[in-house]
Coordinates of C-alpha atoms in Angstrom, one line a residue:
Chain A
X1 CA -16.7 -20.3 7.4
X2 CA -14.1 -21.8 9.6
X3 CA -11.7 -20.4 12.1
X4 CA -8.1 -21.6 12.1
X5 CA -5.5 -21.0 14.7
X6 CA -1.9 -20.5 13.8
X7 CA 0.8 -20.6 16.4
X8 CA 4.5 -20.0 15.9
X9 CA 5.5 -21.0 19.4
X10 CA 7.4 -17.8 19.8
X11 CA 4.6 -15.7 21.0
X12 CA 2.5 -15.2 17.9
X13 CA -0.9 -16.9 18.0
X14 CA -3.4 -15.8 15.5
X15 CA -7.0 -16.8 14.9
X16 CA -8.1 -16.4 11.3
X17 CA -11.6 -16.6 9.9
X18 CA -11.7 -18.1 6.4
X19 CA -13.7 -20.1 4.0
X20 CA -13.1 -23.8 3.4
X21 CA -12.4 -23.3 -0.2
X22 CA -9.8 -20.6 0.3
X23 CA -6.4 -21.7 -0.7
X24 CA -3.3 -21.8 1.6
X25 CA -2.0 -18.8 -0.3
X26 CA -5.1 -16.8 0.6
X27 CA -4.8 -17.9 4.2
X28 CA -1.2 -16.7 4.2
X29 CA -2.4 -13.3 3.0
X30 CA -4.9 -13.1 5.8
X31 CA -2.3 -14.1 8.3
X32 CA 0.1 -11.6 6.9
X33 CA -2.5 -8.9 7.3
X34 CA -2.9 -9.8 10.9
X35 CA 0.7 -10.3 11.9
X36 CA 2.4 -7.8 9.8
X37 CA 4.9 -10.2 8.2
X38 CA 5.0 -10.5 4.4
X39 CA 2.8 -13.2 2.9
X40 CA 5.6 -14.8 1.0
X41 CA 7.7 -15.1 4.2
X42 CA 5.2 -17.2 5.9
X43 CA 5.3 -21.0 5.9
X44 CA 2.4 -23.1 7.2
X45 CA 3.2 -26.5 8.3
X46 CA 1.7 -29.5 10.2
X47 CA 4.6 -31.5 11.6
X48 CA 6.9 -31.9 8.6
X49 CA 4.2 -31.4 5.9
X50 CA 4.7 -28.0 4.4
X51 CA 1.4 -26.8 3.0
X52 CA 1.4 -25.7 -0.6
X53 CA 0.0 -22.4 -1.7
X54 CA -2.3 -23.7 -4.4
X55 CA -4.3 -26.2 -2.5
X56 CA -7.5 -25.4 -0.7
X57 CA -8.1 -25.9 3.1
X58 CA -10.9 -28.3 2.3
X59 CA -8.5 -30.5 0.4
X60 CA -6.0 -30.5 3.3
X61 CA -8.9 -31.4 5.6
X62 CA -8.4 -28.4 7.8
X63 CA -11.5 -28.1 9.9
X64 CA -12.9 -25.4 12.2
X65 CA -10.7 -24.8 15.2
X66 CA -7.7 -26.7 13.9
X67 CA -4.2 -25.5 14.9
X68 CA -1.5 -25.0 12.3
X69 CA 2.2 -24.3 12.8
X70 CA 3.5 -21.0 11.6
X71 CA 7.0 -20.8 10.4
X72 CA 9.0 -18.3 8.5
X73 CA 11.0 -18.6 5.4
Chain B
X1 CA 35.6 -19.6 8.5
X2 CA 34.0 -19.4 5.1
X3 CA 31.0 -17.4 6.2
X4 CA 32.7 -14.5 7.8
X5 CA 32.8 -11.2 6.0
X6 CA 36.2 -10.1 4.8
X7 CA 37.6 -8.1 7.8
X8 CA 38.9 -5.4 5.6
X9 CA 35.4 -4.8 4.1
X10 CA 33.6 -1.6 4.8
X11 CA 30.2 -1.6 6.5
X12 CA 27.3 -0.9 4.2
X13 CA 24.3 1.1 5.3
X14 CA 25.7 1.0 8.8
X15 CA 25.9 -2.8 9.1
X16 CA 27.9 -5.8 8.2
X17 CA 27.3 -6.2 4.4
X18 CA 26.1 -9.7 4.8
X19 CA 23.3 -8.5 7.1
X20 CA 21.6 -6.9 4.2
X21 CA 20.2 -10.3 3.6
X22 CA 18.0 -11.3 6.5
X23 CA 18.9 -14.0 8.9
X24 CA 16.6 -16.8 7.7
X25 CA 17.6 -16.4 4.1
X26 CA 21.2 -16.1 5.0
X27 CA 21.2 -19.4 6.8
X28 CA 19.5 -21.0 3.9
X29 CA 22.2 -19.8 1.6
X30 CA 25.0 -21.0 3.9
X31 CA 23.4 -24.5 3.9
X32 CA 22.9 -24.5 0.2
X33 CA 25.0 -27.0 -1.9
X34 CA 25.8 -24.5 -4.6
X35 CA 27.2 -22.2 -2.0
X36 CA 29.3 -24.8 -0.3
X37 CA 30.7 -26.3 -3.5
X38 CA 31.1 -23.5 -5.9
X39 CA 31.3 -20.4 -3.9
X40 CA 34.2 -21.4 -1.7
X41 CA 37.2 -19.2 -1.9
X42 CA 35.9 -17.1 -4.8
X43 CA 37.7 -13.9 -5.6
X44 CA 36.5 -11.1 -7.8
X45 CA 37.9 -12.7 -11.0
X46 CA 36.7 -16.2 -10.4
X47 CA 33.3 -14.7 -9.4
X48 CA 33.0 -13.3 -12.9
X49 CA 33.4 -16.8 -14.4
X50 CA 30.7 -18.1 -12.1
X51 CA 28.4 -15.2 -13.0
X52 CA 28.8 -15.9 -16.7
X53 CA 27.5 -19.4 -16.1
X54 CA 24.2 -18.1 -14.6
X55 CA 21.1 -18.7 -16.7
X56 CA 18.3 -17.5 -14.5
X57 CA 17.6 -15.1 -11.7
X58 CA 15.2 -15.3 -8.8
X59 CA 14.8 -15.5 -5.1
X60 CA 13.9 -18.6 -3.2
X61 CA 11.7 -21.4 -4.5
X62 CA 10.0 -24.5 -3.5
X63 CA 8.4 -25.6 -0.3
X64 CA 11.6 -25.5 1.6
X65 CA 12.6 -22.2 0.1
X66 CA 15.8 -23.1 -1.7
X67 CA 17.9 -20.2 -2.8
X68 CA 18.9 -19.8 -6.5
X69 CA 22.5 -19.6 -7.6
X70 CA 21.9 -16.0 -8.4
X71 CA 21.2 -15.4 -4.7
X72 CA 24.3 -17.2 -3.7
X73 CA 26.4 -15.1 -5.9
X74 CA 24.9 -11.9 -4.6
X75 CA 25.7 -13.1 -1.1
X76 CA 29.3 -13.9 -2.2
X77 CA 29.7 -10.4 -3.6
X78 CA 28.4 -9.0 -0.3
X79 CA 31.0 -11.1 1.4
X80 CA 34.0 -10.3 -0.6
X81 CA 32.9 -6.7 -1.4
X82 CA 34.5 -6.0 -4.8
X83 CA 35.6 -2.5 -5.7
X84 CA 33.1 -0.1 -7.2
X85 CA 35.0 -0.2 -10.6
X86 CA 34.5 -3.9 -10.8
X87 CA 30.8 -3.6 -10.2
X88 CA 30.5 -0.8 -12.8
X89 CA 32.3 -3.1 -15.2
X90 CA 29.8 -5.8 -14.5
X91 CA 27.0 -3.4 -15.3
X92 CA 28.6 -2.0 -18.4
X93 CA 29.4 -5.2 -20.0
X94 CA 27.1 -5.9 -22.9
X95 CA 27.7 -9.6 -23.6
X96 CA 26.4 -11.3 -20.5
X97 CA 23.1 -10.1 -19.4
X98 CA 23.0 -12.0 -16.2
X99 CA 26.3 -10.6 -15.1
X100 CA 24.8 -7.2 -15.8
X101 CA 21.8 -7.9 -13.7
X102 CA 24.0 -9.3 -10.9
X103 CA 26.1 -6.1 -10.9
X104 CA 23.0 -3.9 -11.0
X105 CA 21.5 -5.8 -8.1
X106 CA 24.7 -5.5 -6.0
X107 CA 24.8 -1.8 -6.9
X108 CA 21.3 -1.4 -5.8
X109 CA 22.0 -3.0 -2.4
X110 CA 25.3 -1.3 -1.7
X111 CA 25.5 1.9 -3.7
X112 CA 24.6 5.4 -2.7
X113 CA 21.5 6.9 -4.1
X114 CA 23.2 8.9 -6.8
X115 CA 25.2 5.9 -7.9
X116 CA 22.1 3.7 -8.0
X117 CA 20.2 6.1 -10.3
X118 CA 23.3 6.9 -12.3
X119 CA 24.3 3.4 -13.1
X120 CA 20.9 1.7 -13.3
X121 CA 19.0 4.0 -15.5
X122 CA 21.0 3.4 -18.6
X123 CA 20.0 -0.2 -18.3
X124 CA 16.4 0.8 -19.0
X125 CA 17.4 0.7 -22.6
X126 CA 18.3 -2.9 -22.5
X127 CA 15.3 -5.0 -23.5
X128 CA 16.8 -8.4 -23.6
X129 CA 14.9 -11.4 -22.2
X130 CA 15.6 -13.0 -18.9
X131 CA 14.5 -16.1 -17.2
X132 CA 13.1 -15.7 -13.8
X133 CA 12.5 -18.5 -11.3
X134 CA 9.2 -18.0 -9.4
X135 CA 8.6 -19.1 -5.8
X136 CA 6.7 -22.2 -6.9
X137 CA 9.7 -23.4 -8.9
X138 CA 8.5 -22.6 -12.4
X139 CA 10.2 -20.2 -14.8
X140 CA 8.7 -17.1 -16.2
X141 CA 9.8 -14.6 -18.8
X142 CA 11.0 -11.1 -17.9
X143 CA 13.2 -8.4 -19.4
X144 CA 16.3 -6.5 -18.2
X145 CA 14.4 -3.2 -18.2
X146 CA 11.6 -4.7 -16.2
X147 CA 14.0 -6.0 -13.6
X148 CA 15.7 -2.6 -13.4
X149 CA 12.3 -0.9 -13.0
X150 CA 11.5 -3.3 -10.2
X151 CA 14.8 -2.5 -8.5
X152 CA 14.3 1.2 -8.7
X153 CA 10.6 1.4 -7.8
X154 CA 9.9 -1.5 -5.4
X155 CA 11.4 -2.1 -2.1
X156 CA 11.5 -5.9 -2.3
X157 CA 13.1 -8.0 -5.0
X158 CA 14.3 -11.6 -5.2
X159 CA 13.3 -12.1 -1.6
X160 CA 15.7 -9.5 -0.4
X161 CA 14.6 -6.2 1.1
X162 CA 16.2 -3.5 -0.8
X163 CA 17.5 -0.5 1.0
X164 CA 15.4 2.7 0.7
X165 CA 16.3 5.1 -2.1
X166 CA 14.6 8.4 -2.4
X167 CA 12.2 9.1 -5.2
X168 CA 13.7 10.6 -8.3
X169 CA 11.8 13.8 -8.1
X170 CA 13.1 14.6 -4.6
X171 CA 16.6 14.3 -5.9
X172 CA 15.8 16.4 -8.9
X173 CA 14.3 19.0 -6.7
X174 CA 17.4 19.2 -4.6
X175 CA 19.5 19.4 -7.7
X176 CA 21.5 16.2 -7.1
X177 CA 20.2 14.6 -10.3
X178 CA 19.3 15.8 -13.7
X179 CA 15.8 15.3 -14.9
X180 CA 15.5 12.0 -16.7
X181 CA 16.0 11.9 -20.4
X182 CA 14.4 8.9 -21.9
X183 CA 15.8 7.2 -25.0
X184 CA 12.3 7.4 -26.5
X185 CA 12.3 11.1 -26.0
X186 CA 12.5 12.0 -29.7
X187 CA 9.5 9.9 -30.5
X188 CA 7.6 11.5 -27.8
X189 CA 8.6 14.9 -29.0
X190 CA 7.2 14.2 -32.4
X191 CA 4.0 13.0 -31.0
X192 CA 3.8 16.1 -28.8
X193 CA 4.3 18.4 -31.7
X194 CA 1.5 16.9 -33.6
X195 CA -0.8 17.2 -30.7
X196 CA 0.2 20.7 -30.1
X197 CA -0.7 21.7 -33.5
X198 CA -4.1 20.2 -33.1
X199 CA -4.5 21.8 -29.7
X200 CA -3.7 25.2 -31.1
X201 CA -6.5 24.9 -33.5
X202 CA -8.9 23.6 -30.8
X203 CA -8.0 26.5 -28.6
X204 CA -8.7 28.9 -31.5
X205 CA -12.1 27.2 -31.8
X206 CA -12.8 27.3 -28.2
X207 CA -12.3 31.0 -28.1
X208 CA -14.7 31.5 -31.0
X209 CA -17.5 29.4 -29.5
X210 CA -17.0 29.8 -25.9
X211 CA -19.6 29.6 -23.2
X212 CA -17.9 27.9 -20.4
X213 CA -15.0 25.8 -21.6
X214 CA -12.7 25.2 -18.7
X215 CA -14.2 22.9 -16.2
X216 CA -11.0 22.1 -14.5
X217 CA -10.1 19.4 -16.9
X218 CA -6.8 19.4 -18.6
X219 CA -6.9 20.0 -22.3
X220 CA -4.8 16.9 -23.0
X221 CA -7.3 14.7 -21.3
X222 CA -10.1 16.3 -23.1
X223 CA -8.4 16.0 -26.4
X224 CA -7.7 12.4 -25.8
X225 CA -11.2 11.8 -24.6
X226 CA -12.7 13.5 -27.6
X227 CA -10.5 11.6 -29.9
X228 CA -11.4 8.4 -28.3
X229 CA -15.0 9.3 -28.3
X230 CA -14.9 10.2 -31.9
X231 CA -13.3 7.1 -33.0
X232 CA -15.6 5.2 -30.7
X233 CA -18.5 6.8 -32.3
X234 CA -17.4 6.1 -35.8
X235 CA -17.4 2.4 -35.1
X236 CA -20.4 2.2 -32.9
X237 CA -22.9 4.4 -34.6
X238 CA -25.1 2.5 -36.9
X239 CA -26.1 5.5 -38.9
X240 CA -22.5 6.1 -39.8
X241 CA -22.1 3.6 -42.4
X242 CA -18.7 2.7 -43.6
X243 CA -18.7 5.1 -46.5
X244 CA -19.3 8.0 -44.3
X245 CA -16.6 6.9 -41.9
X246 CA -14.1 6.7 -44.8
X247 CA -15.4 9.9 -46.1
X248 CA -14.6 11.6 -42.9
X249 CA -11.0 10.4 -43.0
X250 CA -10.7 11.5 -46.5
X251 CA -12.1 14.8 -45.5
X252 CA -9.6 15.1 -42.8
X253 CA -6.8 14.4 -45.1
X254 CA -8.1 16.8 -47.6
X255 CA -8.5 19.3 -44.7
X256 CA -4.9 19.0 -43.8
X257 CA -4.0 19.8 -47.4
X258 CA -6.4 22.6 -47.8
X259 CA -5.6 24.4 -44.7
X260 CA -7.4 25.9 -41.8
X261 CA -11.0 26.4 -43.0
X262 CA -11.9 22.8 -43.3
X263 CA -10.0 22.1 -40.1
X264 CA -12.0 24.6 -38.4
X265 CA -15.2 23.0 -39.4
X266 CA -14.0 19.6 -38.3
X267 CA -12.9 21.0 -35.0
X268 CA -16.2 22.6 -34.6
X269 CA -17.7 19.2 -34.6
X270 CA -15.3 18.1 -32.1
X271 CA -16.1 21.0 -29.9
X272 CA -19.7 20.2 -30.2
X273 CA -18.9 16.8 -28.9
X274 CA -16.8 18.2 -26.1
X275 CA -19.7 20.3 -24.8
X276 CA -21.8 17.2 -24.5
X277 CA -20.8 16.1 -21.1
X278 CA -21.4 19.4 -19.3
X279 CA -24.7 18.5 -17.9
X280 CA -25.9 21.8 -16.6
X281 CA -29.6 22.5 -17.1
X282 CA -29.0 25.9 -18.5
X283 CA -27.0 24.5 -21.3
X284 CA -29.3 21.7 -22.2
X285 CA -31.5 23.8 -24.2
X286 CA -28.8 26.0 -25.6
X287 CA -26.8 23.0 -26.5
X288 CA -29.6 21.5 -28.4
X289 CA -30.1 24.7 -30.3
X290 CA -26.4 24.7 -31.0
X291 CA -26.5 21.2 -32.1
X292 CA -29.3 21.8 -34.4
X293 CA -27.5 24.7 -35.8
X294 CA -24.4 22.6 -36.3
X295 CA -26.4 19.8 -37.8
X296 CA -27.8 22.2 -40.3
X297 CA -24.3 23.5 -41.0
X298 CA -23.1 20.0 -41.6
X299 CA -25.9 19.4 -43.9
X300 CA -24.9 22.5 -45.8
X301 CA -21.3 21.4 -45.9
X302 CA -22.3 18.0 -47.2
X303 CA -24.3 19.6 -49.9
X304 CA -21.4 21.8 -50.8
X305 CA -19.2 18.8 -51.2
X306 CA -21.8 17.4 -53.5
X307 CA -21.8 14.1 -51.9
X308 CA -24.5 11.9 -50.5
X309 CA -27.0 14.7 -50.6
X310 CA -30.1 12.7 -49.8
X311 CA -28.4 10.7 -47.2
X312 CA -27.0 13.7 -45.5
X313 CA -30.4 15.2 -44.9
X314 CA -31.8 12.1 -43.3
X315 CA -28.6 11.7 -41.3
X316 CA -28.6 15.1 -39.9
X317 CA -32.3 14.7 -39.0
X318 CA -31.5 11.5 -37.3
X319 CA -28.7 13.2 -35.6
X320 CA -30.9 16.0 -34.4
X321 CA -33.4 13.6 -33.0
X322 CA -30.7 11.5 -31.5
X323 CA -29.1 14.6 -30.0
X324 CA -32.3 15.8 -28.6
X325 CA -32.9 12.4 -27.1
X326 CA -29.5 12.6 -25.7
X327 CA -30.1 15.9 -24.1
X328 CA -33.4 14.8 -22.6
X329 CA -32.0 11.6 -21.4
X330 CA -29.2 13.5 -19.7
X331 CA -31.5 16.0 -18.1
X332 CA -33.9 13.4 -16.9
X333 CA -31.4 11.0 -15.5
X334 CA -29.1 13.8 -14.4
X335 CA -26.1 12.0 -15.5
X336 CA -23.0 13.8 -14.3
X337 CA -20.6 11.3 -15.9
X338 CA -18.3 12.6 -18.6
X339 CA -17.6 9.2 -20.1
X340 CA -18.7 8.5 -23.6
X341 CA -22.3 7.2 -23.6
X342 CA -23.9 4.7 -25.8
X343 CA -26.9 5.7 -28.0
X344 CA -30.1 5.6 -26.0
X345 CA -32.2 3.9 -28.6
X346 CA -29.9 0.9 -28.6
X347 CA -30.0 0.0 -25.0
X348 CA -32.0 2.6 -23.1
X349 CA -34.4 0.4 -21.3
X350 CA -32.1 -2.5 -20.9
X351 CA -29.6 -0.4 -19.1
X352 CA -31.8 0.7 -16.3
X353 CA -32.3 -2.8 -15.1
X354 CA -28.7 -3.9 -15.0
X355 CA -27.9 -0.7 -13.2
X356 CA -30.5 -1.3 -10.5
X357 CA -29.5 -4.9 -10.2
X358 CA -25.9 -3.9 -9.9
X359 CA -26.7 -1.6 -7.0
X360 CA -28.7 -4.2 -5.3
X361 CA -26.0 -6.7 -5.8
X362 CA -23.3 -4.5 -4.4
X363 CA -25.1 -4.3 -1.2
X364 CA -24.9 -8.0 -0.8
X365 CA -21.8 -9.2 -2.6
X366 CA -19.1 -7.6 -0.4
X367 CA -20.6 -8.6 2.9
X368 CA -19.0 -5.6 4.4
X369 CA -22.3 -4.4 5.9
X370 CA -22.9 -7.6 7.9
X371 CA -24.6 -6.9 11.2
X372 CA -21.9 -8.7 13.1
X373 CA -19.0 -6.3 13.3
X374 CA -16.3 -9.0 13.4
X375 CA -17.6 -10.6 10.2
X376 CA -18.0 -7.2 8.6
X377 CA -14.4 -6.4 9.4
X378 CA -13.2 -9.7 8.2
X379 CA -15.0 -9.2 4.9
X380 CA -13.6 -5.8 4.5
X381 CA -10.1 -7.2 4.9
X382 CA -10.9 -9.9 2.4
X383 CA -12.2 -7.5 0.0
X384 CA -9.1 -5.4 0.2
X385 CA -7.0 -8.5 -0.5
X386 CA -9.1 -9.5 -3.4
X387 CA -10.8 -12.5 -1.8
X388 CA -14.4 -13.5 -1.8
X389 CA -16.4 -12.7 1.3
X390 CA -16.9 -15.3 4.1
X391 CA -19.5 -17.9 3.5
X392 CA -21.6 -18.1 6.7

């Protein structure tokens, strides 16, 4: 179980607990549940790399405590 | 400026019509190439030409959320705000299905509640195929009536939040709308008539045999359940060999021809089946007695028909044994479930263990009873979203 921090630089900072083999799509659902946005409106990026929904966190090498950027579509 | 709404346009739902599409999506559309090249200076007539060239519908797709041409045209319609007649023309035209869907979408966004229901419901009869672009860029197959259903029942479609419409039954209750007449109504009526006939006979039987019929279950459900259970039983029961199954159907056909007597006997069987799930202790014994009685009756009937005499006797005996086991099994296990059960001799013992195992497993698999409340809550959320629990 890892904990990921998502920050949208506009006031929303969210800590989400998830498994390493969850996909980005699952992570978006968890974030949506916590922030109240819709899951398909959320975009998770790291600098200019937009993370795809079908790939797992482990494959993106996202580790415990790592920060991700939260944007909206 | 190209992106300003026509100053003569009315406000829709209390706002600038273009604001029906939210800010981020709106900016995406303005920056889109299709919008800049094709949608510049469109009027209602030229818009029709562009609409006829559409070949798919959808919202935004891809990592950077690119809007589809369908979205751009919706935006353009919101910008120029064509007359209602034009939109109705779009919807009524039969030749171009994407023009139809475009008109329906615009109507859903801008029309009043009565208009929405009035103009979109006829489109339920259109079953043509459509191509829909999914958010990951791939295409999927859908149909016009599915899209209309989505527009009328969901509040989000093609990445646009649809304005709220009241439910149909509220409008019917306040008299604004007529109750809906489906195009399949005649077919349903035929079905209903058939069922009603059978139900009338069942009700007749129920009166004759009655102990405690109405347990708060609707007759339709029971009837369906019985029918399902009967058909289920025909296929599953090993003692019912194929001949017997066929014989029953033949009987039923003959029954229909010969009138009520035979029907009554058949329905008596069905009634017997219906009493099965009432698992009250008082009835256990009485039911068995009744079943025995019926088993003997059936035996007699089979003898009358002059068919399968030897087999019928053994079969009814087996039935009686099986039925008694049934009753005992139910009493012992105090099963309250009304769902069709499998025969005990087939998997009696084996079923105990999977059930126990399942109970044990359910304690662990969800993880929602973890001692740490944070983790328990996270697991609860995950379970509600359909995800596996956290691995600690």
